mmCIF file of C-alpha atoms in Angstrom:
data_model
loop_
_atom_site.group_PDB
_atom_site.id
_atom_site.type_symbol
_atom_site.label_atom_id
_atom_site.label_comp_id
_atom_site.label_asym_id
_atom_site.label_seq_id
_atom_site.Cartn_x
_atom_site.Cartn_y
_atom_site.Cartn_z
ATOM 1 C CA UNK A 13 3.782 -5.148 -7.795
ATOM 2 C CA UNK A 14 5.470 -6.610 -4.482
ATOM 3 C CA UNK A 15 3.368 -7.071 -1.923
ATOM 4 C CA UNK A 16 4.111 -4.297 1.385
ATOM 5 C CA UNK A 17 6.313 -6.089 3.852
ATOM 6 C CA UNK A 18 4.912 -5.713 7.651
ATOM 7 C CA UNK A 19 7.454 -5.825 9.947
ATOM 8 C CA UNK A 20 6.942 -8.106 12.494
ATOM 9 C CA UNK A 21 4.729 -7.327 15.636
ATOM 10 C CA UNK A 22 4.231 -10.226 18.114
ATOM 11 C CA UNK A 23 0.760 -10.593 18.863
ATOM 12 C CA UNK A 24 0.633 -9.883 22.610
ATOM 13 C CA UNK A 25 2.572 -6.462 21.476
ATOM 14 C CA UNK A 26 -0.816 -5.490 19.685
ATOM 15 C CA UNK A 27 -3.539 -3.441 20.881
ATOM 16 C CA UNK A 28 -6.608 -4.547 21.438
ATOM 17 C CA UNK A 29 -9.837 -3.345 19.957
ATOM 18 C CA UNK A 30 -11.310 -2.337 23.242
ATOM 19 C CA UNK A 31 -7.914 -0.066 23.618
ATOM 20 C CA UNK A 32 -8.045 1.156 20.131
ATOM 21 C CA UNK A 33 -8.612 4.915 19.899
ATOM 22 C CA UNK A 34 -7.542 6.538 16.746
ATOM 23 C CA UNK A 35 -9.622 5.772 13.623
ATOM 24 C CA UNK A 36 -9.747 7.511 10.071
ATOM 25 C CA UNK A 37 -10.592 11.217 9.778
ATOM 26 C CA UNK A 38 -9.121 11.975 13.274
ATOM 27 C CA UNK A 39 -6.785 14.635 13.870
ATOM 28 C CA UNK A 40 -3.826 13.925 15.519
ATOM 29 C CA UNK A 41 -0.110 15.252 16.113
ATOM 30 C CA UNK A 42 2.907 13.963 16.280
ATOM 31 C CA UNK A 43 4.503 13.886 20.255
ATOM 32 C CA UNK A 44 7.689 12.023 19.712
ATOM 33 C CA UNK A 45 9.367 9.425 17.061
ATOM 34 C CA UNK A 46 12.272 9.148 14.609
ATOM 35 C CA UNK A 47 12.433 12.059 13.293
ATOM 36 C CA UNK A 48 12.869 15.484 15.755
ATOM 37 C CA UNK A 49 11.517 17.532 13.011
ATOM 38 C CA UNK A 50 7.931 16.080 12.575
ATOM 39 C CA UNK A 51 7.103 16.867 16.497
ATOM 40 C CA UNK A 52 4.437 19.149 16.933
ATOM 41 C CA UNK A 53 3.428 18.573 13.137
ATOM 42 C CA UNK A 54 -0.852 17.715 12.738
ATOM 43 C CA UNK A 55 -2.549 16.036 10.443
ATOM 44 C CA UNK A 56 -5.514 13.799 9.553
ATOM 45 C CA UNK A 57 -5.501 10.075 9.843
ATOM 46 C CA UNK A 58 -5.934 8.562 6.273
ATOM 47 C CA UNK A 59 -5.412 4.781 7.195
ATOM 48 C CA UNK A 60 -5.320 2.346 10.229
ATOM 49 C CA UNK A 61 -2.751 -0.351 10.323
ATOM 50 C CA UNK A 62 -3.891 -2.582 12.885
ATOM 51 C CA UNK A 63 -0.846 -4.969 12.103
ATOM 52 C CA UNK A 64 1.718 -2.812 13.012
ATOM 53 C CA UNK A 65 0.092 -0.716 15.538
ATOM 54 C CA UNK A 66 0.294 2.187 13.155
ATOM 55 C CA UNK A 67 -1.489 4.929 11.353
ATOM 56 C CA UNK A 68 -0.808 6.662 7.981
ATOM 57 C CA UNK A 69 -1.095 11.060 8.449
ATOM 58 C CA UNK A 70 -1.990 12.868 5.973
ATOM 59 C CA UNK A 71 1.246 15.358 4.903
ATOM 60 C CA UNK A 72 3.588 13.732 7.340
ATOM 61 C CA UNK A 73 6.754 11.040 6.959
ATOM 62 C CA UNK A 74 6.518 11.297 3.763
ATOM 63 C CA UNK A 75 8.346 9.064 1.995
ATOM 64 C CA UNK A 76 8.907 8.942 -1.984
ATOM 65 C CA UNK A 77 8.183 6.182 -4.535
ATOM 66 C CA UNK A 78 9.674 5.827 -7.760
ATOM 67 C CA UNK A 79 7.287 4.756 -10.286
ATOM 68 C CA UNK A 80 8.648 3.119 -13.730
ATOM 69 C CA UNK A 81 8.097 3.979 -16.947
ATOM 70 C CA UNK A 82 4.233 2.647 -18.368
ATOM 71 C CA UNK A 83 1.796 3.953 -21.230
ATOM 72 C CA UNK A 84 0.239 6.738 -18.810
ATOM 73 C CA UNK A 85 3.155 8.138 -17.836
ATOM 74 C CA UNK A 86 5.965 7.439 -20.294
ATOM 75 C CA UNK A 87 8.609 9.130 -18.200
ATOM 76 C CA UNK A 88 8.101 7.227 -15.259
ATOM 77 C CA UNK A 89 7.598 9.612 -12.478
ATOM 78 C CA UNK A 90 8.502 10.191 -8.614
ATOM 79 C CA UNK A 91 5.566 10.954 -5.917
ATOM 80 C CA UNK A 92 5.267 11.179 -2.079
ATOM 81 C CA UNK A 93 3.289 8.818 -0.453
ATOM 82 C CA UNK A 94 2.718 8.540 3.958
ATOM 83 C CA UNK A 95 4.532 6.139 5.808
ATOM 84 C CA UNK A 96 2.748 4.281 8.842
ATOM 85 C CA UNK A 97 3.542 6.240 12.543
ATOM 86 C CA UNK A 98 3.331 4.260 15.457
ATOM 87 C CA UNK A 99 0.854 5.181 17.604
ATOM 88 C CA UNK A 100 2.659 5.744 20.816
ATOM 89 C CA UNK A 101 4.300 9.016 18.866
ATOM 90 C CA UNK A 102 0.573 10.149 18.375
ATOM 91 C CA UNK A 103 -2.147 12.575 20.400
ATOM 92 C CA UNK A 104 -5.555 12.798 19.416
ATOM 93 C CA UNK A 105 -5.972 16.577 19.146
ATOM 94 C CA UNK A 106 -9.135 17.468 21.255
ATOM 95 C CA UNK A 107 -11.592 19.398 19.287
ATOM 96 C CA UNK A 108 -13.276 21.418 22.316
ATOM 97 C CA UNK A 109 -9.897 22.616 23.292
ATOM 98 C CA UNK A 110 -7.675 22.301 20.487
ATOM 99 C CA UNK A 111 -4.475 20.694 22.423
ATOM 100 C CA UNK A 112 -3.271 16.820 22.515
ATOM 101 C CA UNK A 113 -5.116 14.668 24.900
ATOM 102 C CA UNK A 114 -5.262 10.846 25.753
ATOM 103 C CA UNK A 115 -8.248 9.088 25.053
ATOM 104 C CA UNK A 116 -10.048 5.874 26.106
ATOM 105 C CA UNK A 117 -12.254 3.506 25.345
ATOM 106 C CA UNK A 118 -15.330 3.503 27.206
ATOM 107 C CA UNK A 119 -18.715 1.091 26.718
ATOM 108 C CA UNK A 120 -21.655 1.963 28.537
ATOM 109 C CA UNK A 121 -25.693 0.623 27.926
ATOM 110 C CA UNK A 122 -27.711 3.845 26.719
ATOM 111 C CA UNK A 123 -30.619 4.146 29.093
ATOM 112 C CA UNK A 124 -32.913 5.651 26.370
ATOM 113 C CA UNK A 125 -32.436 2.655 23.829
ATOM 114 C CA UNK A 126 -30.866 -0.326 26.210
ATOM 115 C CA UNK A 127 -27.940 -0.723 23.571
ATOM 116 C CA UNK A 128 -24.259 -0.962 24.332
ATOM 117 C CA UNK A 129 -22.236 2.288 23.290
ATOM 118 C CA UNK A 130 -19.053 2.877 22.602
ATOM 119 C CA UNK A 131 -17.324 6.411 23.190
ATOM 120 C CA UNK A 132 -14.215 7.747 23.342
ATOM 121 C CA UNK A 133 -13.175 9.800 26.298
ATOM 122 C CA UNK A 134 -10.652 12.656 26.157
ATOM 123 C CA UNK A 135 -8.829 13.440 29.028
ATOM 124 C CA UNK A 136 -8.282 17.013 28.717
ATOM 125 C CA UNK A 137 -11.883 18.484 28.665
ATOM 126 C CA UNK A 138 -13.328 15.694 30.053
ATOM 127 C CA UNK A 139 -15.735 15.026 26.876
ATOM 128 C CA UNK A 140 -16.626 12.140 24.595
ATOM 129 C CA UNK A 141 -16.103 11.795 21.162
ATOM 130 C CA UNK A 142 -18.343 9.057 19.547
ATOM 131 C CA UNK A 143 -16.362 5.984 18.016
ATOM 132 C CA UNK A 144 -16.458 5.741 13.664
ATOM 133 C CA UNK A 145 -19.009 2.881 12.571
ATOM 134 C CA UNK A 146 -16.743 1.051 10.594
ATOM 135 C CA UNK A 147 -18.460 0.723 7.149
ATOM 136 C CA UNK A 148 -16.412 -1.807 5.211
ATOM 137 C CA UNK A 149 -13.420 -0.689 2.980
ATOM 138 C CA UNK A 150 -13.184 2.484 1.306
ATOM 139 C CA UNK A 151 -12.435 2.823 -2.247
ATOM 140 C CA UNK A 152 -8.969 4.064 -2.377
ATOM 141 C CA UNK A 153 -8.901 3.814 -6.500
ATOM 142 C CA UNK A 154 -10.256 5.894 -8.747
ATOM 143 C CA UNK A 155 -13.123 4.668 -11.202
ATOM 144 C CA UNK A 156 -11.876 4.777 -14.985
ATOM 145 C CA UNK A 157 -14.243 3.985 -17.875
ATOM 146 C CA UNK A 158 -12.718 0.395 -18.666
ATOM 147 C CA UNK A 159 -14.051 -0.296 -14.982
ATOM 148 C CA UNK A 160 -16.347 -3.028 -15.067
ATOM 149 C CA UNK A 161 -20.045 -1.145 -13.677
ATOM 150 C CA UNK A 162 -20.681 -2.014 -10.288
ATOM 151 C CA UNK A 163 -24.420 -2.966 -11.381
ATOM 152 C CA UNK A 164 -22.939 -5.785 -13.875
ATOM 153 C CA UNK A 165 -20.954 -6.864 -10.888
ATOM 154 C CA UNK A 166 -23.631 -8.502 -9.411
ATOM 155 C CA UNK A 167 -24.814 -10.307 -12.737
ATOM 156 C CA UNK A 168 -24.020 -14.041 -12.892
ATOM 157 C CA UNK A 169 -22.272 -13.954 -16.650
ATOM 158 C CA UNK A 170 -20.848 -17.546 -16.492
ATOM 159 C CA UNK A 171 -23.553 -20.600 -16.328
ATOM 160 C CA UNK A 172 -21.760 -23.867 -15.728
ATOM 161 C CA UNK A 173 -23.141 -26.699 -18.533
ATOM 162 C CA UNK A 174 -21.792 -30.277 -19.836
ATOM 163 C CA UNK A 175 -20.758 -28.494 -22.628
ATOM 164 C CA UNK A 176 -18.280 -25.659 -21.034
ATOM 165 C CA UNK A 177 -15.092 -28.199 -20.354
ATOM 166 C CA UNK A 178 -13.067 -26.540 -17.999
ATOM 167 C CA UNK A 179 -9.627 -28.211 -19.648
ATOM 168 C CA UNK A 180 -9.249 -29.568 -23.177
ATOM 169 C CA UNK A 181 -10.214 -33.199 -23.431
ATOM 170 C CA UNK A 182 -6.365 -34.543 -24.065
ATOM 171 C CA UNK A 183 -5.196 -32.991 -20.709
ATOM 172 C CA UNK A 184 -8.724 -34.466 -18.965
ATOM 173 C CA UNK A 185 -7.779 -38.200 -20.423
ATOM 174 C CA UNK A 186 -3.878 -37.459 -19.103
ATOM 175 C CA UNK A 187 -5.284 -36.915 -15.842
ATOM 176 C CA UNK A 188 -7.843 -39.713 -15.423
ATOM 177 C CA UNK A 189 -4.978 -41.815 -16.731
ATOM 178 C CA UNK A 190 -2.872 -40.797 -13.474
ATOM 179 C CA UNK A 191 -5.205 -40.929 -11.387
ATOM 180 C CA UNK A 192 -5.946 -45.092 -12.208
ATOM 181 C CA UNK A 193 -2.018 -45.699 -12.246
ATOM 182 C CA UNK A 194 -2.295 -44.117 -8.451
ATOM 183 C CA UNK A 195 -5.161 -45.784 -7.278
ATOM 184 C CA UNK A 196 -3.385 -49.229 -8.129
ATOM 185 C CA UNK A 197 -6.153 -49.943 -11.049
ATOM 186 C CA UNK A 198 -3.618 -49.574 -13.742
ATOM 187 C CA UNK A 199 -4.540 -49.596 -17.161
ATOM 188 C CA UNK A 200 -2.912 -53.183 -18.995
#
């Protein structure tokens, strides 16, 4: 499968963490872009991608993705799949008053535990929304039953000895025999 080409984004064009505000599970619509029709349009936020200052939406530019022929689906098949938006067409949709708002970053200590905080705060109710914990990747796949079990994952299977030889001997000889012509030993 070929890997997804990113299109290049210098790094001082990136946003920084601390100005980061949309995350996964956020609803957000669409204020401006490439295509006139999607403005106004909501949806969820299914994916971040930091590297291109983009976020996938759940139900909008989609985009479609021809799939060949394979053993599961023998006729090969077509499906719809989101394309990243950039996040300066975005609003985060404010859930106390339901319209598109700006939001920022903001770190304070909480006086109760003495930790540092981060919230978000949206500009047009004046509230905070608390920022996701990010928990590690999500898994986007679906389990099948050839799956290796997550509990034999963690098993060591594989105990190195003498008598596990990485290489058949032949190719092992070829190579020490290289490496003494290289190392100005030689072997006459």
């Amino acid at each position: 499968m070929p890997k997804l080409r990113l299109p290049k984004v210098k790094s001082r064009d990136l946003i920084r963490d601390e100005k980061w505000t949309l995350f996964p599970g956020d609803t957000v619509q669409v204020i401006g872009g490439e295509r006139p029709t999607m403005v106004g349009q909501t949806g969820k936020v299914l994916d971040v991608v930091r590297k291109m200052n983009s976020v996938t939406v759940d139900g909008l530019k989609m985009a479609k993705k021809h799939i060949r022929p394979n053993p599961i689906r023998p006729r090969g098949a077509v499906i719809a799949k989101p394309m990243p938006i950039h996040v300066s067409n975005l609003r985060i949709i404010d859930p106390h008053v339901g319209k598109p708002t700006q939001a920022k970053i903001i770190e304070r200590i909480n006086r109760n535990t003495g930790r540092l905080e981060k919230f978000r705060w949206l500009k047009e109710s004046g509230t905070e929304l608390p920022v996701p914990v990010d928990d590690g990747p999500i898994d986007k796949y679906e389990t099948s039953i050839h799956d290796t079990p997550k509990t034999l994952l963690t098993q060591h299977s594989w105990k190195p000895s003498i008598l596990n030889i990485p290489f058949p001997p032949r190719f092992m000889n070829q190579m020490e025999r290289l490496r003494r012509m290289n190392s100005g030993q030689g072997e006459f």
